[in-house]
Coordinates of C-alpha atoms in Angstrom, one line a residue:
M1 CA -24.1 -93.6 -10.1
T2 CA -22.9 -96.0 -12.7
D3 CA -24.1 -96.8 -16.2
T4 CA -26.8 -99.3 -17.0
L5 CA -26.0 -102.9 -16.7
T6 CA -26.8 -104.7 -19.9
R7 CA -27.0 -108.4 -21.0
A8 CA -23.6 -108.0 -22.8
D9 CA -22.1 -106.7 -19.5
L10 CA -23.5 -109.7 -17.6
A11 CA -22.1 -112.1 -20.3
E12 CA -18.7 -110.3 -20.0
L13 CA -18.7 -110.8 -16.2
I14 CA -19.5 -114.5 -16.6
Y15 CA -16.8 -114.8 -19.2
S16 CA -14.2 -113.1 -17.1
E17 CA -15.1 -114.8 -13.8
V18 CA -15.9 -118.3 -14.9
G19 CA -13.6 -118.6 -17.9
I20 CA -16.0 -120.0 -20.4
S21 CA -16.3 -118.7 -23.9
K22 CA -18.1 -115.4 -24.6
T23 CA -20.6 -117.2 -26.8
E24 CA -21.4 -119.7 -23.9
A25 CA -21.6 -116.8 -21.4
S26 CA -24.0 -114.9 -23.7
E27 CA -26.2 -118.1 -24.1
I28 CA -26.3 -118.5 -20.3
V29 CA -27.5 -115.0 -19.8
D30 CA -30.1 -115.3 -22.6
Q31 CA -31.4 -118.6 -21.3
F32 CA -31.7 -117.2 -17.7
F33 CA -33.9 -114.3 -18.9
E34 CA -35.8 -116.6 -21.2
E35 CA -36.7 -118.9 -18.3
I36 CA -37.9 -115.9 -16.2
I37 CA -40.0 -114.6 -19.1
N38 CA -41.6 -118.0 -19.8
D39 CA -42.6 -118.4 -16.2
L40 CA -44.1 -114.9 -16.1
V41 CA -46.0 -115.6 -19.3
D42 CA -47.4 -118.8 -17.8
G43 CA -48.6 -116.8 -14.8
N44 CA -46.1 -118.0 -12.3
S45 CA -44.1 -115.8 -9.9
V46 CA -40.3 -115.9 -10.1
K47 CA -38.5 -115.6 -6.7
L48 CA -34.8 -114.9 -6.7
T49 CA -33.6 -115.4 -3.1
S50 CA -31.9 -112.3 -1.6
F51 CA -33.0 -110.2 -4.6
G52 CA -36.8 -110.2 -5.0
T53 CA -39.9 -111.6 -6.6
F54 CA -41.3 -110.9 -10.0
S55 CA -45.1 -111.5 -10.5
V56 CA -47.8 -110.8 -13.0
R57 CA -51.0 -109.0 -12.0
H58 CA -54.1 -108.6 -14.2
K59 CA -55.6 -105.1 -14.2
K60 CA -59.2 -104.7 -15.3
E61 CA -60.4 -102.0 -17.7
R62 CA -61.0 -98.7 -16.0
I63 CA -61.7 -95.1 -16.6
G64 CA -58.7 -92.8 -16.3
R65 CA -58.3 -89.0 -16.6
N66 CA -55.7 -87.0 -18.4
P67 CA -54.4 -84.7 -15.6
K68 CA -53.6 -81.9 -18.1
T69 CA -56.9 -81.7 -20.0
K70 CA -59.2 -83.5 -17.4
K71 CA -60.6 -85.5 -20.3
E72 CA -61.7 -89.1 -19.4
A73 CA -60.3 -92.1 -21.3
V74 CA -60.7 -95.8 -21.1
I75 CA -57.6 -97.6 -19.9
S76 CA -57.7 -101.1 -21.4
E77 CA -57.3 -104.3 -19.4
R78 CA -53.8 -105.6 -19.3
N79 CA -51.3 -107.7 -17.4
V80 CA -48.5 -105.8 -15.6
I81 CA -45.3 -107.1 -14.1
L82 CA -44.6 -106.3 -10.5
F83 CA -41.3 -106.5 -8.7
K84 CA -41.1 -106.8 -4.9
P85 CA -37.5 -106.4 -3.6
S86 CA -36.4 -108.7 -0.8
K87 CA -35.6 -107.4 2.6
E88 CA -31.9 -108.1 2.0
L89 CA -31.9 -106.0 -1.2
K90 CA -33.7 -103.2 0.6
N91 CA -31.2 -103.2 3.4
Y92 CA -28.3 -103.4 1.0
I93 CA -29.6 -100.4 -1.0
N94 CA -30.1 -98.5 2.2
D95 CA -26.6 -99.4 3.6
E96 CA -28.1 -101.4 6.5
N97 CA -26.1 -104.5 6.0

């Protein structure tokens, strides 16, 4: 298992592979994530072919229970981000390429 891949790592990869400045590479990575975030905030799904789909789902308020104390508590309504991996990604992860 390797370390976590960070924005800085992505920018470094772009810098070394494409040959643009580190500042430009960092801006590209930041803009990429900004576009994904903006679409999700607007309620749109984001599909990255051969990788997966990000979407937002609204969850209503509900009653939950603390499994340790069995005490009930209200879980407030909220939006959650879902990720559904593509078939290609699942196959790659499971070495079925």
